[in-house]
Coordinates of C-alpha atoms in Angstrom, one line a residue:
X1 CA -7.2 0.7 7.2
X2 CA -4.9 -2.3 7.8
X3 CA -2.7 -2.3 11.4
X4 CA 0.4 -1.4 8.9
X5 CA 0.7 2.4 8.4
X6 CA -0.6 2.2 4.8
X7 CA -1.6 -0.6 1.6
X8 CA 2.1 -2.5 0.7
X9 CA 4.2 -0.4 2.7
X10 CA 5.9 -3.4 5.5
X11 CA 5.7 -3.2 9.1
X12 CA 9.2 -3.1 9.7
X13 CA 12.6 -2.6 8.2
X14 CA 13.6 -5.7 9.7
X15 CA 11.6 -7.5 7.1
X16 CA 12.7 -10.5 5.9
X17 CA 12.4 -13.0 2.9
X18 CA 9.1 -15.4 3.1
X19 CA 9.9 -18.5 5.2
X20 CA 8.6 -21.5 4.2
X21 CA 5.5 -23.1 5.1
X22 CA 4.1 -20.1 7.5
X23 CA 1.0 -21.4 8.2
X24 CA 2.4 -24.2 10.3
X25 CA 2.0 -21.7 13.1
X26 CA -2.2 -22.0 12.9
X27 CA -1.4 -25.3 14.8
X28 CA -1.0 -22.6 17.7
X29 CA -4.5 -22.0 18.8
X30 CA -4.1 -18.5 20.0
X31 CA -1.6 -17.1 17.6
X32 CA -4.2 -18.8 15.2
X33 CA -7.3 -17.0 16.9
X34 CA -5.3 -13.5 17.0
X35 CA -4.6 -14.1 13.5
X36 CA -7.9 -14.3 13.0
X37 CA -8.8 -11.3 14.6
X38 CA -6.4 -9.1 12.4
X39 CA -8.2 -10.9 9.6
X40 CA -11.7 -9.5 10.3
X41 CA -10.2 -6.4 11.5
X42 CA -8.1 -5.7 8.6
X43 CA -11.2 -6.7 6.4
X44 CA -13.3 -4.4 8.1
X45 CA -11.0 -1.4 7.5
X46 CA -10.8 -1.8 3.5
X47 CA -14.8 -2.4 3.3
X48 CA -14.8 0.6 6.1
X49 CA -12.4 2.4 3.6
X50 CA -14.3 1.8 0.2
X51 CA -17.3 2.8 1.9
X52 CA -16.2 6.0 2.7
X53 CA -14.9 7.1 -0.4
X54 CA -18.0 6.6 -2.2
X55 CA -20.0 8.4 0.1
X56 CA -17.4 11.1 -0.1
X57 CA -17.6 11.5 -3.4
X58 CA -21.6 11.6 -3.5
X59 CA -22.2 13.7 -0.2
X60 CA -19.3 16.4 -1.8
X61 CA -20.9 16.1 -5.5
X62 CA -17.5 14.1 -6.8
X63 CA -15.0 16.9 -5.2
X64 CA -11.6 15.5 -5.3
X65 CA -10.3 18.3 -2.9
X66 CA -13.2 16.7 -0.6
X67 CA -11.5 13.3 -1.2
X68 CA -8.2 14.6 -0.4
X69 CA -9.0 15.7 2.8
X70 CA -10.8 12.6 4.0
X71 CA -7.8 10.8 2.5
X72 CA -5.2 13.0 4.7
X73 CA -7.4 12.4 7.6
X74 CA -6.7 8.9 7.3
X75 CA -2.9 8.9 6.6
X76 CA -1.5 12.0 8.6
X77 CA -2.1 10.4 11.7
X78 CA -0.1 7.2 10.9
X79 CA 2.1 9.3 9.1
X80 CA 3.5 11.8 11.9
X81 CA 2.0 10.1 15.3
X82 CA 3.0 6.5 14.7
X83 CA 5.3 6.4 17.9
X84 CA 2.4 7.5 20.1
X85 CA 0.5 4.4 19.2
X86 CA 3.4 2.1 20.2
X87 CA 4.2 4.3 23.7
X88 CA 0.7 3.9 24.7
X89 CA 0.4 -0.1 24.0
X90 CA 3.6 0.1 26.5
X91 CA 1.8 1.5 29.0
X92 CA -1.6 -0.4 29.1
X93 CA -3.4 -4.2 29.0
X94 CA -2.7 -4.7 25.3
X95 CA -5.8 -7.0 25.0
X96 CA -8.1 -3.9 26.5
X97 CA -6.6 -2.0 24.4
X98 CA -7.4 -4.0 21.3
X99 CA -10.9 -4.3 22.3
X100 CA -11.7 -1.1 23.3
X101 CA -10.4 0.1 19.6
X102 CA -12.4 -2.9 17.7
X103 CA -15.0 -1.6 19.8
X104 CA -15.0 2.3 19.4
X105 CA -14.2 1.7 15.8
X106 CA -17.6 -0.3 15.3
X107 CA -19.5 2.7 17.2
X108 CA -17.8 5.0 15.2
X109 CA -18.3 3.5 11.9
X110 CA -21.9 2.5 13.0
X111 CA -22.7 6.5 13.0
X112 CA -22.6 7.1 9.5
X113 CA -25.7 6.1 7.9
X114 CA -27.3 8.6 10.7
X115 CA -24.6 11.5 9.6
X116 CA -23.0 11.5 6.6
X117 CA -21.7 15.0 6.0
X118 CA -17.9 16.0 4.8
X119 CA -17.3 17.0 7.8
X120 CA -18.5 14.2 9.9
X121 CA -16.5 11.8 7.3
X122 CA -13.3 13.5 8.0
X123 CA -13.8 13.4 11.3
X124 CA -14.6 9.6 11.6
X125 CA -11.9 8.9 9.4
X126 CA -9.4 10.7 11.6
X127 CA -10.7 8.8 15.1
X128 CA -10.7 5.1 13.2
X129 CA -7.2 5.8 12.3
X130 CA -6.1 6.9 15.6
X131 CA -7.8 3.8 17.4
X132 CA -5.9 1.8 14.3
X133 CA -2.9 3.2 15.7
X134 CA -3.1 1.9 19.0
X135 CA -4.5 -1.3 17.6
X136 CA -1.5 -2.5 15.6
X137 CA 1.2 -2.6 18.0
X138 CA -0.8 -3.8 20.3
X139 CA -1.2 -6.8 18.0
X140 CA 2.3 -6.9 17.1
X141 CA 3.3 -7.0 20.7
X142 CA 1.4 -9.7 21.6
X143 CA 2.6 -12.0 18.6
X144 CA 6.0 -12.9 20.8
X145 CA 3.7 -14.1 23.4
X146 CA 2.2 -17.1 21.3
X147 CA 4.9 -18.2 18.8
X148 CA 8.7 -18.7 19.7
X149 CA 11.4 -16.4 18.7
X150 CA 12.4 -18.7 15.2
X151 CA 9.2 -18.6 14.0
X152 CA 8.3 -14.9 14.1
X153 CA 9.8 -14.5 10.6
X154 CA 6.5 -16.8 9.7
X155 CA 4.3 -14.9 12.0
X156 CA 5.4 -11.9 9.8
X157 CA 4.5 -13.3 7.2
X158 CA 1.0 -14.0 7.9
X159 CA 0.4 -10.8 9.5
X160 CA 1.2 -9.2 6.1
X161 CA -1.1 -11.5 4.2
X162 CA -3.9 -10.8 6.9
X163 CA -3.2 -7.2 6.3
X164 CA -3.1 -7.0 2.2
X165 CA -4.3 -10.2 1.3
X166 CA -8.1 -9.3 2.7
X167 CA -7.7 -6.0 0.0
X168 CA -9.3 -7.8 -2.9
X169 CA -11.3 -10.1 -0.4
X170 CA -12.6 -6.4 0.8
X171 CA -13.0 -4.9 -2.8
X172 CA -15.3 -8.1 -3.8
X173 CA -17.5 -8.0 -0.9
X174 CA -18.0 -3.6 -1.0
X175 CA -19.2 -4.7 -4.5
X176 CA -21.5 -7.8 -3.3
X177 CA -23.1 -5.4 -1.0
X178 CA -23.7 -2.6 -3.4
X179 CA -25.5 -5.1 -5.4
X180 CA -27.4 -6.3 -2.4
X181 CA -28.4 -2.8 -1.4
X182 CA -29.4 -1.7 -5.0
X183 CA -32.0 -5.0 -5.0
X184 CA -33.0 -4.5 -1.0
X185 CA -33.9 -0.6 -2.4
X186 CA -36.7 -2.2 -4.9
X187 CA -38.7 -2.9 -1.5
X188 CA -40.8 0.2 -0.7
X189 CA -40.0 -0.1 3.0
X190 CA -36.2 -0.3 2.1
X191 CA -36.4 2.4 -0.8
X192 CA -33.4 4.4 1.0
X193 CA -31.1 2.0 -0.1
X194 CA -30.7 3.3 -4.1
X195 CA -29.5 6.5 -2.7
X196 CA -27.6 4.8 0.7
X197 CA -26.1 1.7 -0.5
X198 CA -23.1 2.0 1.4
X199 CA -25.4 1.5 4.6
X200 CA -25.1 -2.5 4.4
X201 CA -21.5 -2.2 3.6
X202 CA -21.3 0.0 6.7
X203 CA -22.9 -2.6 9.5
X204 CA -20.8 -5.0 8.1
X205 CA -17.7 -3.3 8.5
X206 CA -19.2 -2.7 12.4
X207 CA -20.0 -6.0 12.5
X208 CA -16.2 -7.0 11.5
X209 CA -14.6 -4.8 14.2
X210 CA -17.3 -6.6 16.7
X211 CA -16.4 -10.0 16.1
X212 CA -12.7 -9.3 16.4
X213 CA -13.0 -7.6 19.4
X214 CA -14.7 -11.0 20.8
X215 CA -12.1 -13.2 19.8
X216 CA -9.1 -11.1 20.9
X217 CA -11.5 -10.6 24.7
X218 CA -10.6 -14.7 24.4
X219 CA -6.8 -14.2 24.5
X220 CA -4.7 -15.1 27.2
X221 CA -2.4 -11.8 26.2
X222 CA 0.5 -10.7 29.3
X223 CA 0.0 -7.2 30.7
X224 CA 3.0 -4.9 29.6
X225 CA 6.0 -4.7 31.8
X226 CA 5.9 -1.6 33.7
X227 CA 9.6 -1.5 33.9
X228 CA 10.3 -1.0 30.3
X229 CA 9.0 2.5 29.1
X230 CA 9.6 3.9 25.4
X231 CA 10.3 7.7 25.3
X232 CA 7.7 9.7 23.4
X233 CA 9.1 11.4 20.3
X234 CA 6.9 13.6 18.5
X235 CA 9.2 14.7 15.6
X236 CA 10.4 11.2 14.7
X237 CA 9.3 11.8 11.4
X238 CA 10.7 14.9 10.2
X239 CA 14.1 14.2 11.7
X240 CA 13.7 10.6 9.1
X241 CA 12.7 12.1 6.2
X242 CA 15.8 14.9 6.7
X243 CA 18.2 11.4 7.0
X244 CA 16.6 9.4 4.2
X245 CA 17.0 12.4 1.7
X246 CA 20.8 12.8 2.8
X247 CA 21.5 9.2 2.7
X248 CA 19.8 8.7 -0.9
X249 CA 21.8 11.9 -2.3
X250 CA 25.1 9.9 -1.7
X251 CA 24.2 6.4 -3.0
X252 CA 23.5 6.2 -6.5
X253 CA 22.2 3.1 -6.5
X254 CA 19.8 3.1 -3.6
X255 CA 18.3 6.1 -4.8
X256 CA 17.9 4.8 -8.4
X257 CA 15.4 1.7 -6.5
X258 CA 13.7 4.4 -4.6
X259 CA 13.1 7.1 -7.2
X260 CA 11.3 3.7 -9.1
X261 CA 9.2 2.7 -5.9
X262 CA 8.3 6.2 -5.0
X263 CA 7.3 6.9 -8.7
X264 CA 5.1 3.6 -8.7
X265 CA 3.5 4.4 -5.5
X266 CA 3.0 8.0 -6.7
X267 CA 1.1 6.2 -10.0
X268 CA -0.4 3.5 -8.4
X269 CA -1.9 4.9 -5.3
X270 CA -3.8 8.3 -7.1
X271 CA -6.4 4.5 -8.2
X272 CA -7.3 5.0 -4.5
X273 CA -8.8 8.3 -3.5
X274 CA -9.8 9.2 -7.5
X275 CA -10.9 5.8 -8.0
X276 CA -14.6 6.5 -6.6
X277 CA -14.9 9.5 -9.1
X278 CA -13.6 8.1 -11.9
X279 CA -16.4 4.7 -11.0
X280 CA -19.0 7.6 -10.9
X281 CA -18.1 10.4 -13.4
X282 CA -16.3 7.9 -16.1
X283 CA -17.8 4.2 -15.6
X284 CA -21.6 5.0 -14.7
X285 CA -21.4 3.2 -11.5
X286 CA -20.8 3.7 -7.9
X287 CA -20.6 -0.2 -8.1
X288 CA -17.4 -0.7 -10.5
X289 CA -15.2 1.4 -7.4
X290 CA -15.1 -1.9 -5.9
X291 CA -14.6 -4.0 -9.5
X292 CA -11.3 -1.4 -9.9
X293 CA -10.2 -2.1 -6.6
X294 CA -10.7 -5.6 -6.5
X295 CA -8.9 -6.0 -10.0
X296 CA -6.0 -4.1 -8.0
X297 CA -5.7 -6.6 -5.5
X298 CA -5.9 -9.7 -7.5
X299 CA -3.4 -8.5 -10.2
X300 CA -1.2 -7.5 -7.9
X301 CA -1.5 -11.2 -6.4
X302 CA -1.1 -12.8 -10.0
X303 CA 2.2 -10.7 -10.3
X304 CA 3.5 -11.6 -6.9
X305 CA 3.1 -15.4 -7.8
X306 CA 4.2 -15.0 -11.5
X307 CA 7.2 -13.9 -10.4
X308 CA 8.1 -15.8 -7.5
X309 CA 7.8 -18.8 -10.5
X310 CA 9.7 -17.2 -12.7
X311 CA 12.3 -15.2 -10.6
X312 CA 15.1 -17.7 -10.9
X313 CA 15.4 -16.6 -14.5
X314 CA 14.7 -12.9 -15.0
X315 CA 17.6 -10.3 -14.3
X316 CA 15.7 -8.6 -11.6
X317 CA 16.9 -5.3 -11.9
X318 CA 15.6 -4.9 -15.7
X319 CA 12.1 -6.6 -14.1
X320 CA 12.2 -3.9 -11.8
X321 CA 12.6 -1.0 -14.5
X322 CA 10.2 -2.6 -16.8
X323 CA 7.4 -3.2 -14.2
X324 CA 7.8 0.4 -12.4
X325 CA 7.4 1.9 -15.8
X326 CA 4.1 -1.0 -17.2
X327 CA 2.4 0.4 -14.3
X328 CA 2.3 4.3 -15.3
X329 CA 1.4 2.7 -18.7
X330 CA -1.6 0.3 -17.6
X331 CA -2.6 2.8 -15.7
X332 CA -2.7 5.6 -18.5
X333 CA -4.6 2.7 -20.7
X334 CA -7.1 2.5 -17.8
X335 CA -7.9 6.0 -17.3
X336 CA -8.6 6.0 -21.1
X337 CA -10.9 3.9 -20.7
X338 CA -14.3 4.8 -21.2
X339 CA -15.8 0.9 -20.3
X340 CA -15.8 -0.8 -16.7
X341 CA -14.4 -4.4 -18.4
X342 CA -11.4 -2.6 -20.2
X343 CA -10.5 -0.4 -16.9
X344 CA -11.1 -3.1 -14.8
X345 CA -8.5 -5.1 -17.0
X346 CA -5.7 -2.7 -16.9
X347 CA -5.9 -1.9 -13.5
X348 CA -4.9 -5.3 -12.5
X349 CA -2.6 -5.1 -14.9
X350 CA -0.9 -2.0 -13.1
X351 CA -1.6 -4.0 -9.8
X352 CA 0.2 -7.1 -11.0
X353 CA 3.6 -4.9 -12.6
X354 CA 3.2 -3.0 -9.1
X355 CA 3.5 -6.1 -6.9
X356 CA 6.2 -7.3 -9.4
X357 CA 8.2 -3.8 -8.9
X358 CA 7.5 -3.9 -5.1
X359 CA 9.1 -7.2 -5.0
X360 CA 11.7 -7.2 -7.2
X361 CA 13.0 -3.6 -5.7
X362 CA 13.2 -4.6 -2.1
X363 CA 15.1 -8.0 -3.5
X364 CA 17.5 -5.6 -5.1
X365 CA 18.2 -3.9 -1.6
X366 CA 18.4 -7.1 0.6
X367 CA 21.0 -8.5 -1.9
X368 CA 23.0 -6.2 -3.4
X369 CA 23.1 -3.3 0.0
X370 CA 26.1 -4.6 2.0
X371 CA 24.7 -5.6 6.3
X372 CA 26.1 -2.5 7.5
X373 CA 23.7 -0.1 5.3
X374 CA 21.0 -2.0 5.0
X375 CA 19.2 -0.5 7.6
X376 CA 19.8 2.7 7.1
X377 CA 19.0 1.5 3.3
X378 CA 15.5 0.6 4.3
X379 CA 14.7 2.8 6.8
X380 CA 15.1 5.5 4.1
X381 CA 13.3 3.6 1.9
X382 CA 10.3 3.1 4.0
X383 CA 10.0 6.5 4.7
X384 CA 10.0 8.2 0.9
X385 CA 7.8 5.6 0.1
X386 CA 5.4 6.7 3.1
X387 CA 6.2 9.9 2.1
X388 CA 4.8 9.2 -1.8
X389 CA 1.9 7.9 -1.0
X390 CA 0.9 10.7 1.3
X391 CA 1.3 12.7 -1.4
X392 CA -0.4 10.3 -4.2
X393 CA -3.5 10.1 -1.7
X394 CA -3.7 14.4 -0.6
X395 CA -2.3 16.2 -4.0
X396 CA -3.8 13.6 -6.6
X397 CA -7.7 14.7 -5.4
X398 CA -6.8 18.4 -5.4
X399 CA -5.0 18.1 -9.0
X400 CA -7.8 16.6 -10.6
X401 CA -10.0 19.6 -9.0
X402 CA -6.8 21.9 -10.3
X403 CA -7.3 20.1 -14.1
X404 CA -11.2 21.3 -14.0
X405 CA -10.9 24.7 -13.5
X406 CA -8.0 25.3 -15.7
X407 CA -9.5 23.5 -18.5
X408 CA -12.6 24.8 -17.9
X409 CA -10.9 28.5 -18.1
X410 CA -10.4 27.5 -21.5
X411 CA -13.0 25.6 -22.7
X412 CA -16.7 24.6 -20.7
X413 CA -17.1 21.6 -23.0
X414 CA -14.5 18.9 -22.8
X415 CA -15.8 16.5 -24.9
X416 CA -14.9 15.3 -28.5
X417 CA -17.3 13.7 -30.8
X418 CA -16.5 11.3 -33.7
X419 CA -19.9 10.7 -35.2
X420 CA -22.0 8.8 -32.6
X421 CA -18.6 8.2 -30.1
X422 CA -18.1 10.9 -27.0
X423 CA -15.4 11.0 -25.1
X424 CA -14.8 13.2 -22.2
X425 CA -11.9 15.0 -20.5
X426 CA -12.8 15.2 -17.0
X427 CA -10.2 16.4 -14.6
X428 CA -10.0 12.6 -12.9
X429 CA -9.1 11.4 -16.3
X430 CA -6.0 14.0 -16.5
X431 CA -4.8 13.6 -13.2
X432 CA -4.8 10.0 -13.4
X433 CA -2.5 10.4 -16.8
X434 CA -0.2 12.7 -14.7
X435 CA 0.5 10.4 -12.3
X436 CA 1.2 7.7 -14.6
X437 CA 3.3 9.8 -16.3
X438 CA 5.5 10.7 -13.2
X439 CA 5.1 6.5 -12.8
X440 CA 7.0 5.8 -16.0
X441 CA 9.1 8.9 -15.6
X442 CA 10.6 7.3 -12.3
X443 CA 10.7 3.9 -14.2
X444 CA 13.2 5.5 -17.1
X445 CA 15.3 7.2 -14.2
X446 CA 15.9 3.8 -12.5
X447 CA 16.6 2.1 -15.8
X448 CA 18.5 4.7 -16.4
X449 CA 20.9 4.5 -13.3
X450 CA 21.0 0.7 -12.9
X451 CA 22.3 0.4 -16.6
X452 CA 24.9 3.5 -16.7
X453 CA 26.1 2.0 -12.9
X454 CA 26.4 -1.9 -14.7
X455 CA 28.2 0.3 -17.4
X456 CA 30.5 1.5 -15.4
X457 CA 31.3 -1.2 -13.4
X458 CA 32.5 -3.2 -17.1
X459 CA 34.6 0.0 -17.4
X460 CA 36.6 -1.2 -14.6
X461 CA 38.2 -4.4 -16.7
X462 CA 36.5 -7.0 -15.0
X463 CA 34.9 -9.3 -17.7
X464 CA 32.4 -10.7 -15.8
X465 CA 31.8 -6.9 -13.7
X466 CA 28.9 -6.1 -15.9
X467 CA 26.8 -9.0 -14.6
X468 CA 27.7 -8.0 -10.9
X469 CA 26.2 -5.2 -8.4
X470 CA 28.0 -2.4 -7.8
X471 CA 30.9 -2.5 -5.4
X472 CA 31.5 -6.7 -6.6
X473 CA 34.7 -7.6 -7.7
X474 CA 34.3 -11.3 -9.1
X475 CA 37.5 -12.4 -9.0
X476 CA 37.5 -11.7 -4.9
X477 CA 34.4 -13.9 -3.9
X478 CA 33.8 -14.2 -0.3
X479 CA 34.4 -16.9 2.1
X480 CA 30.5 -16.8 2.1
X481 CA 30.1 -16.5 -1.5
X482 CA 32.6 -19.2 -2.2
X483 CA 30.5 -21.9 0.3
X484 CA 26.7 -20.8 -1.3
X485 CA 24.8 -22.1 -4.5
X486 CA 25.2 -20.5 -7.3
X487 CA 23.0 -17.5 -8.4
X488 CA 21.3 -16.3 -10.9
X489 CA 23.2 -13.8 -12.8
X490 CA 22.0 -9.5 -13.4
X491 CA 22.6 -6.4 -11.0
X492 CA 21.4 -8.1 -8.1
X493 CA 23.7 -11.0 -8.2
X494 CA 23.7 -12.8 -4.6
X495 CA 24.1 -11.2 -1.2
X496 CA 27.4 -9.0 -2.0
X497 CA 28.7 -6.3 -0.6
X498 CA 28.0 -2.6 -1.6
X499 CA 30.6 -0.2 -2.2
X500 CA 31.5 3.2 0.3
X501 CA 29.3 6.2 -0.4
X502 CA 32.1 7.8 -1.7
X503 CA 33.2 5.3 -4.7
X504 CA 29.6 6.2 -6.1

């Protein structure tokens, strides 16, 4: 996958808002060509990623449990040895590095059409994430190299865009090639390609990895200082999920954003790893994997930009409760669906109310969490959310295997018939409704706790309280607040401070 541990989940808790005009730094040539390289390298790990899954799911006869565990292969490495990736960069040439991984990862991925068993799949999956591990803060450490310390905020930016953005980009060109293969298989000597179209889809994800490794072998990237070595800590992880729990039990409102993130990644993400077998066993079509994911990726980009248009005059914590819970609901509507166009439809529909919740709930955070917990804020959040779609990629496989057997305990036909209409109850079907049920569960707690906290805050005798965050008192504004535009009015307010743990 992408150099970020996993699909919308940022780099860094020292993210910040989008500076303008980011792009500006493409005028520097190799910022520009490392850029680049992320681009295809990024691009080649979705295709890489799509690929895989669909060969999964045929090799394994549509087995979710076998989805699971390729999908834990690829996110439990990121998930409990991210440090390791970032000691190791200290330690090395950080433009070796990068090329040996673009290159291993094309060998690697260049195997599969020879070998395509379960076991080889997890396997493979495990080693590209591993070299992706070393790849990304390699990258990241290099950026400081090419652009000045003012403009890194922009050379965020882009890096995030080269990361996610390629997702639909990815999703379109899986499909392209599926279609490809399926018309190359009508040639007798190419005949293999009905059963293996994934193969093209493969060499071009090799042939990604290869031409990034090229253009980062170009780079004029510094050798790490040998003076400066980060300690290796192996149980980061744990200790971070222990603090983020203990810190969300004591802020109400925090934990009332990240309850509605987790839930909408929890929703959201089960698309990813059931996606293939719900193309397959509910669509017909190996093919329409790639339509659902690339519906994904450009709702998700129509929300992003409807809302940065329309942001100025929404109260962003109701868009935040209202888009957390469309998103169990779309994705409910899709997994009802019984045709490619309709499921297709809703899907970006859950993708556009999940960018749109994504947004609006880290907005929340960065201006309503006071400077001296908004690390801590965001460090928590990061990690539940990592910790949610860990969970949404293993457990949402295995439950759909769970929903066959117990079902089929009961009854070996699960079909209904109205005249000439059929319509199945396959176990992908009921464990995409469970998880958008948990999605719209999660978006009713959050609505939940941002109105009773707005509530409670008008309670106080303030007139004006119940348009300000908690811990606001509006007729103290800041020296800051005093000097700055106005804002637009809601929860969020402007930057303001947050109350002690112990008023909530």
């Amino acid at each position: 996958m992408s150099s970020e541990p996993a699909p919308f989940i940022p780099a860094s808790s020292e993210a910040t808002p989008i500076p303008p005009a980011p792009w500006r730094l493409f005028g520097t040539r190799p910022f520009f060509k490392l850029w680049l390289a992320q681009v295809f390298s990024s691009l080649g790990d979705w295709v890489g990623l799509f690929a895989i899954l669909i060969i999964t799911a045929r090799v394994s006869d549509n087995s979710a449990v076998a989805l699971s565990l390729v999908m834990a292969a690829r996110m439990v490495p990121g998930f409990f040895l991210a440090t390791i990736g970032g000691v190791i960069v200290d330690r090395f040439d950080r433009r070796k590095v990068m090329v040996v991984c673009d290159v291993g990862r094309a060998g690697i991925i260049s195997l599969l059409p020879f070998v395509n068993t379960l076991g080889v799949l997890i396997a493979v999956s495990f080693c590209i994430e591993m070299l992706t591990l070393l790849w990304g803060p390699a990258k990241d450490a290099s950026v400081p190299h090419f652009v000045q310390e003012e403009n890194l905020a922009r050379a965020n930016t882009l890096s995030l865009a080269a990361s996610y953005g390629t997702f639909p980009v990815g999703a379109l060109i899986f499909s392209v090639l599926a279609v490809v293969a399926t018309w190359l298989g009508g040639f007798d000597a190419l005949s293999s390609l009905l059963v293996d179209r994934e193969v093209i889809a493969l060499w071009f994800d090799a042939v990604t990895y290869v031409v990034s490794a090229i253009i980062v072998l170009g780079l004029p990237i510094a050798g790490p200082d040998r003076g400066l070595r980060r300690k290796l800590e192996w149980m980061s992880t744990f200790s971070e999920i222990k603090e983020g729990f203990a810190f969300i039990r004591h802020d109400r409102f925090t934990r009332a954003v990240i309850v509605g993130l987790g839930g909408g990644i929890i929703g959201a993400g089960a698309m990813v790893p059931l996606g293939a077998v719900f193309a397959r066993e509910i669509l017909g079509s190996d093919a329409q994997f790639g339509v659902l994911l690339m519906a994904l990726g450009v709702g998700a980009s129509i929300g992003l930009l409807s809302l940065l248009a329309f942001q100025s005059r929404l109260p962003k914590d109701a868009v935040f409760a209202w888009a957390v819970m469309g998103v169990g609901v779309f994705l409910a509507l899709a997994a009802a669906a019984n045709v490619g166009g309709l499921a297709g439809l809703m899907i970006a529909a859950v993708g556009a109310c999940a960018g749109s919740a994504y947004v609006t709930g880290f907005t929340l955070i960065q201006e309503t969490v006071s400077d001296e917990l908004r690390g801590r804020t965001f460090a928590t959040l990061y990690t539940v959310v990592r910790l949610c779609l860990l969970l949404s990629l293993t457990v949402a496989p295995l439950s759909a295997d769970l929903y066959e057997w117990l079902f089929g305990l009961v009854d070996s036909d699960r079909h209904i018939t109205f005249g000439g209409f059929d319509y199945g109850f396959p176990g992908v079907r009921w464990a995409l409704w469970a998880g958008a049920g948990i999605t719209v569960l999660s978006g009713l707690y959050a609505r939940h706790e941002l109105r009773t906290l707005r509530v409670q805050i008008a309670a106080e005798g303030h007139p004006s309280a119940a348009a300000a965050p908690p811990g606001d008192d509006p007729t103290q504004p800041s020296e800051e607040e005093a000097q700055a535009p106005s804002v637009d009015p809601g929860l969020d307010g402007g930057r303001r401070s947050r109350p002690s743990e112990e008023s909530l």
